Amino acid sequence: MNNSAIIATSERPEWPDVRVNGVALDPQAIAREMQYHPAENRDDAVYLAAQALVIQTLLEQRASALGLNVECHEGETEHDALVRCLLEREVQIPLADEDSLQRFYQANQARYQTAPLVAARHILLAAAPDDEIERSRLGEAAAEIIQQLKANPDRFADLAKRHSGCPSKEQGGALGQISKGQTVPEFERQLLRLEEGLCERPLESRYGLHIVFVDQRIDGRQLPFEMVRDAISEELDGRVWQKAVVQYLETLIGEADIKGIQLRAADSPLVQ
């Protein structure tokens, strides 16, 4: 993020002089807002906080101009209620119809399946994630172990006890039954695609190289449209709503007199 282009001041004071339709942002408000916008450096945090406050000010000014009467729902702050009421009034979106929902389901059926279940054993040849030399060496060792297992699969438990860096070596390398979300993502993605039997290449993860034998695989089942219809509807409507909010904020920004900061509606926390 290039803040020299974002905060439009020739000199860099402690707090930028940002004004929205003549109303200056309070430096103390920027300081308080920074806690909600962690960043790599102070300048980026100041920009993100100022951006959020500019958007907040624009929405408050618009709501005031419309004379909105705001009623808070349970657990809702006054500002959140104001934003909700304003967007409900100003941002209208077409809801996805049944044909659109069906087309999306048919085109993305793989997303709407239960996760497969795999019972597997492994031998972990441990290595640090950034140790490329050790990982290369272990790749050769893994190839040798795999050749031994291809010749004699019954040696898996013995080789696990001898070579594995995982506590599961005491149980012959058994991992039990694994489904989605039960192990680290990079290992899971590879493991759940395997067929039954010995995998003839090692699987890599942050922990090292894994020699894997799948004892049993139960494929996931396709979820019926009726079960996922509401989730699809929420996703498609959410996409349209997000685009509409960006366009609405761009209109507010374009019509406002904003000094001291450059904004893009798509970067607004409201949209994120």
Short mmCIF file of C-alpha atoms in Angstrom, two decimals, residues 3-265:
data_model
loop_
_atom_site.label_atom_id
_atom_site.label_comp_id
_atom_site.label_asym_id
_atom_site.label_seq_id
_atom_site.Cartn_x
_atom_site.Cartn_y
_atom_site.Cartn_z
CA ASN A 3 0.43 5.76 1.54
CA SER A 4 2.30 8.69 -0.04
CA ALA A 5 -0.32 8.48 -2.78
CA ILE A 6 -3.17 7.76 -0.42
CA ILE A 7 -2.80 10.47 2.21
CA ALA A 8 -2.80 13.57 0.05
CA THR A 9 -0.56 15.85 2.12
CA SER A 10 2.76 17.37 1.10
CA GLU A 11 4.08 16.99 4.64
CA ARG A 12 3.35 14.04 6.89
CA PRO A 13 1.83 15.24 10.17
CA GLU A 14 1.15 12.77 12.95
CA TRP A 15 -2.49 12.60 11.84
CA PRO A 16 -3.74 13.32 8.31
CA ASP A 17 -6.14 16.21 7.71
CA VAL A 18 -9.09 14.32 6.21
CA ARG A 19 -12.38 16.11 5.52
CA VAL A 20 -15.73 14.79 4.31
CA ASN A 21 -18.03 17.44 2.89
CA GLY A 22 -16.29 19.99 5.08
CA VAL A 23 -16.36 17.84 8.23
CA ALA A 24 -12.88 17.03 9.57
CA LEU A 25 -12.15 13.58 10.99
CA ASP A 26 -11.24 13.75 14.66
CA PRO A 27 -7.62 12.54 15.13
CA GLN A 28 -8.67 10.81 18.35
CA ALA A 29 -11.37 8.95 16.44
CA ILE A 30 -8.73 7.80 13.93
CA ALA A 31 -6.53 6.66 16.82
CA ARG A 32 -9.38 4.67 18.38
CA GLU A 33 -10.36 3.15 15.03
CA MET A 34 -6.80 1.90 14.36
CA GLN A 35 -7.21 -0.96 16.84
CA TYR A 36 -9.69 -2.57 14.43
CA HIS A 37 -7.31 -2.38 11.45
CA PRO A 38 -4.06 -4.25 12.12
CA ALA A 39 -1.45 -3.53 9.44
CA GLU A 40 2.24 -3.97 8.69
CA ASN A 41 3.06 -0.39 9.67
CA ARG A 42 1.50 2.68 11.27
CA ASP A 43 0.87 4.51 7.99
CA ASP A 44 -1.20 1.63 6.64
CA ALA A 45 -3.17 1.39 9.90
CA VAL A 46 -3.85 5.15 9.83
CA TYR A 47 -5.08 4.91 6.25
CA LEU A 48 -7.38 1.94 6.94
CA ALA A 49 -8.81 3.64 10.02
CA ALA A 50 -9.35 6.92 8.17
CA GLN A 51 -10.96 5.08 5.25
CA ALA A 52 -13.43 3.35 7.58
CA LEU A 53 -14.32 6.65 9.24
CA VAL A 54 -14.81 8.41 5.91
CA ILE A 55 -17.26 5.71 4.80
CA GLN A 56 -18.98 5.88 8.18
CA THR A 57 -19.29 9.66 7.91
CA LEU A 58 -20.66 9.47 4.36
CA LEU A 59 -23.32 6.97 5.44
CA GLU A 60 -24.28 9.04 8.48
CA GLN A 61 -24.52 12.18 6.37
CA ARG A 62 -26.69 10.39 3.80
CA ALA A 63 -28.98 8.96 6.49
CA SER A 64 -29.33 12.41 8.03
CA ALA A 65 -30.19 13.93 4.64
CA LEU A 66 -32.92 11.31 4.16
CA GLY A 67 -34.27 11.82 7.68
CA LEU A 68 -34.14 8.09 8.42
CA ASN A 69 -35.76 6.84 11.60
CA VAL A 70 -33.52 4.05 12.90
CA GLU A 71 -34.65 1.28 15.25
CA CYS A 72 -31.97 -1.00 16.66
CA HIS A 73 -32.47 -4.75 16.63
CA GLU A 74 -31.43 -6.74 19.68
CA GLY A 75 -27.64 -6.70 20.06
CA GLU A 76 -27.23 -4.12 17.29
CA THR A 77 -25.29 -0.88 17.73
CA GLU A 78 -26.82 2.41 16.64
CA HIS A 79 -24.28 2.72 13.82
CA ASP A 80 -24.95 -0.84 12.60
CA ALA A 81 -28.68 -0.16 12.66
CA LEU A 82 -28.17 3.05 10.68
CA VAL A 83 -26.12 1.24 8.02
CA ARG A 84 -28.67 -1.58 7.80
CA CYS A 85 -31.63 0.78 7.43
CA LEU A 86 -29.83 2.96 4.90
CA LEU A 87 -28.78 0.05 2.70
CA GLU A 88 -32.22 -1.55 2.94
CA ARG A 89 -33.67 1.69 1.59
CA GLU A 90 -31.02 2.63 -0.98
CA VAL A 91 -29.61 -0.66 -2.25
CA GLN A 92 -32.09 -2.89 -4.05
CA ILE A 93 -30.98 -6.18 -5.54
CA PRO A 94 -32.78 -8.83 -7.60
CA LEU A 95 -32.88 -12.18 -5.80
CA ALA A 96 -31.69 -15.27 -7.63
CA ASP A 97 -34.59 -17.22 -9.16
CA GLU A 98 -35.02 -21.00 -9.08
CA ASP A 99 -33.52 -21.47 -12.55
CA SER A 100 -30.38 -19.60 -11.52
CA LEU A 101 -30.07 -21.68 -8.36
CA GLN A 102 -30.47 -24.93 -10.30
CA ARG A 103 -27.92 -23.90 -12.93
CA PHE A 104 -25.38 -23.03 -10.26
CA TYR A 105 -25.98 -26.35 -8.51
CA GLN A 106 -25.55 -28.36 -11.70
CA ALA A 107 -22.36 -26.49 -12.62
CA ASN A 108 -20.83 -26.92 -9.14
CA GLN A 109 -21.95 -30.34 -7.98
CA ALA A 110 -18.50 -31.23 -6.67
CA ARG A 111 -18.89 -28.48 -4.05
CA TYR A 112 -22.03 -30.09 -2.69
CA GLN A 113 -20.83 -33.51 -1.66
CA THR A 114 -20.09 -34.97 1.72
CA ALA A 115 -16.37 -35.38 2.32
CA PRO A 116 -14.83 -38.80 1.66
CA LEU A 117 -13.69 -40.86 4.63
CA VAL A 118 -10.25 -42.46 4.53
CA ALA A 119 -8.63 -44.97 6.89
CA ALA A 120 -4.89 -44.71 6.38
CA ARG A 121 -1.43 -45.41 7.75
CA HIS A 122 1.63 -43.26 7.20
CA ILE A 123 5.37 -43.05 7.71
CA LEU A 124 6.48 -39.47 8.35
CA LEU A 125 9.97 -38.51 7.25
CA ALA A 126 10.18 -35.28 9.21
CA ALA A 127 11.73 -32.11 7.78
CA ALA A 128 11.36 -28.37 8.35
CA PRO A 129 9.17 -26.59 5.77
CA ASP A 130 12.06 -24.49 4.44
CA ASP A 131 14.79 -27.16 4.47
CA GLU A 132 14.91 -27.94 0.76
CA ILE A 133 18.16 -29.91 0.97
CA GLU A 134 16.80 -32.24 3.67
CA ARG A 135 13.50 -32.65 1.82
CA SER A 136 15.37 -33.60 -1.34
CA ARG A 137 17.38 -36.19 0.58
CA LEU A 138 14.24 -37.56 2.22
CA GLY A 139 12.56 -37.78 -1.18
CA GLU A 140 15.20 -40.33 -2.19
CA ALA A 141 14.77 -42.18 1.12
CA ALA A 142 10.98 -42.22 0.65
CA ALA A 143 11.35 -43.71 -2.84
CA GLU A 144 13.46 -46.54 -1.38
CA ILE A 145 10.93 -47.26 1.38
CA ILE A 146 8.07 -47.25 -1.13
CA GLN A 147 9.93 -49.81 -3.25
CA GLN A 148 10.35 -52.02 -0.18
CA LEU A 149 6.62 -51.74 0.58
CA LYS A 150 5.66 -52.54 -2.99
CA ALA A 151 7.67 -55.72 -2.67
CA ASN A 152 6.34 -56.54 0.81
CA PRO A 153 3.36 -54.47 2.07
CA ASP A 154 3.33 -56.40 5.35
CA ARG A 155 6.48 -54.57 6.42
CA PHE A 156 4.66 -51.25 6.83
CA ALA A 157 4.43 -51.37 10.63
CA ASP A 158 8.09 -52.37 10.94
CA LEU A 159 9.26 -49.60 8.60
CA ALA A 160 7.02 -47.07 10.36
CA LYS A 161 8.56 -47.89 13.71
CA ARG A 162 12.04 -47.62 12.24
CA HIS A 163 11.69 -44.44 10.14
CA SER A 164 8.60 -42.44 11.15
CA GLY A 165 8.85 -39.21 13.08
CA CYS A 166 5.18 -39.38 14.12
CA PRO A 167 3.96 -40.90 17.42
CA SER A 168 1.61 -43.06 15.34
CA LYS A 169 4.64 -45.25 14.59
CA GLU A 170 3.83 -47.11 17.83
CA GLN A 171 0.52 -48.16 16.23
CA GLY A 172 2.05 -49.17 12.93
CA GLY A 173 1.61 -45.69 11.51
CA ALA A 174 -2.21 -45.84 11.82
CA LEU A 175 -3.95 -42.47 11.52
CA GLY A 176 -7.44 -43.85 12.02
CA GLN A 177 -10.34 -42.56 9.94
CA ILE A 178 -9.78 -39.11 8.48
CA SER A 179 -12.29 -36.77 6.88
CA LYS A 180 -12.24 -33.11 5.94
CA GLY A 181 -10.90 -30.75 8.59
CA GLN A 182 -9.12 -33.36 10.69
CA THR A 183 -5.55 -32.73 9.57
CA VAL A 184 -3.49 -29.94 8.03
CA PRO A 185 -4.99 -28.68 4.73
CA GLU A 186 -2.05 -29.44 2.43
CA PHE A 187 -1.92 -33.08 3.61
CA GLU A 188 -5.70 -33.42 3.62
CA ARG A 189 -6.09 -32.25 0.01
CA GLN A 190 -3.76 -34.99 -1.20
CA LEU A 191 -4.86 -37.75 1.17
CA LEU A 192 -8.58 -37.52 0.45
CA ARG A 193 -7.96 -37.97 -3.29
CA LEU A 194 -6.09 -41.25 -2.90
CA GLU A 195 -7.49 -44.62 -3.85
CA GLU A 196 -7.07 -47.67 -1.64
CA GLY A 197 -3.59 -49.16 -1.42
CA LEU A 198 -0.04 -47.85 -1.31
CA CYS A 199 0.51 -44.36 -2.70
CA GLU A 200 3.54 -44.67 -4.98
CA ARG A 201 4.81 -41.16 -4.24
CA PRO A 202 5.34 -39.40 -0.93
CA LEU A 203 2.89 -36.66 0.08
CA GLU A 204 4.43 -33.39 1.27
CA SER A 205 3.23 -31.28 4.18
CA ARG A 206 4.67 -28.69 6.53
CA TYR A 207 5.88 -31.60 8.68
CA GLY A 208 7.85 -33.41 5.99
CA LEU A 209 7.20 -36.28 3.59
CA HIS A 210 4.49 -38.88 4.22
CA ILE A 211 4.51 -42.41 2.85
CA VAL A 212 0.83 -43.39 2.85
CA PHE A 213 -1.14 -46.63 2.64
CA VAL A 214 -4.93 -46.25 2.36
CA ASP A 215 -6.68 -49.22 3.95
CA GLN A 216 -10.22 -48.10 3.21
CA ARG A 217 -11.92 -45.30 1.31
CA ILE A 218 -15.59 -44.34 1.51
CA ASP A 219 -16.49 -41.82 -1.17
CA GLY A 220 -18.58 -38.78 -0.37
CA ARG A 221 -22.19 -38.67 -1.52
CA GLN A 222 -23.91 -36.03 -3.59
CA LEU A 223 -26.14 -33.75 -1.53
CA PRO A 224 -29.59 -33.18 -3.08
CA PHE A 225 -30.43 -29.72 -4.38
CA GLU A 226 -33.16 -29.28 -1.78
CA MET A 227 -30.59 -29.64 1.02
CA VAL A 228 -28.23 -26.96 -0.32
CA ARG A 229 -30.70 -24.63 -2.02
CA ASP A 230 -30.69 -22.05 0.76
CA ALA A 231 -26.89 -21.99 0.91
CA ILE A 232 -26.68 -21.43 -2.86
CA SER A 233 -29.29 -18.70 -2.67
CA GLU A 234 -27.40 -16.95 0.13
CA GLU A 235 -24.13 -17.13 -1.82
CA LEU A 236 -25.55 -15.80 -5.10
CA ASP A 237 -27.57 -13.07 -3.42
CA GLY A 238 -24.49 -12.13 -1.39
CA ARG A 239 -22.42 -11.68 -4.53
CA VAL A 240 -25.03 -9.41 -6.08
CA TRP A 241 -25.43 -7.47 -2.82
CA GLN A 242 -21.67 -6.94 -2.54
CA LYS A 243 -21.48 -5.57 -6.08
CA ALA A 244 -24.47 -3.31 -5.46
CA VAL A 245 -22.95 -1.94 -2.23
CA VAL A 246 -19.68 -1.18 -4.05
CA GLN A 247 -21.61 0.74 -6.70
CA TYR A 248 -23.59 2.59 -4.02
CA LEU A 249 -20.43 3.59 -2.12
CA GLU A 250 -18.75 4.67 -5.35
CA THR A 251 -21.72 6.96 -5.98
CA LEU A 252 -21.51 8.45 -2.48
CA ILE A 253 -17.75 8.93 -2.82
CA GLY A 254 -18.09 10.45 -6.29
CA GLU A 255 -20.70 12.97 -5.14
CA ALA A 256 -18.86 13.93 -1.93
CA ASP A 257 -16.17 16.52 -1.34
CA ILE A 258 -13.43 14.38 0.23
CA LYS A 259 -10.03 15.87 0.98
CA GLY A 260 -6.85 14.28 2.32
CA ILE A 261 -7.43 10.68 1.25
CA GLN A 262 -8.09 8.67 -1.89
CA LEU A 263 -10.69 5.91 -1.64
CA ARG A 264 -11.82 2.87 -3.55
CA ALA A 265 -15.26 1.59 -2.60
#
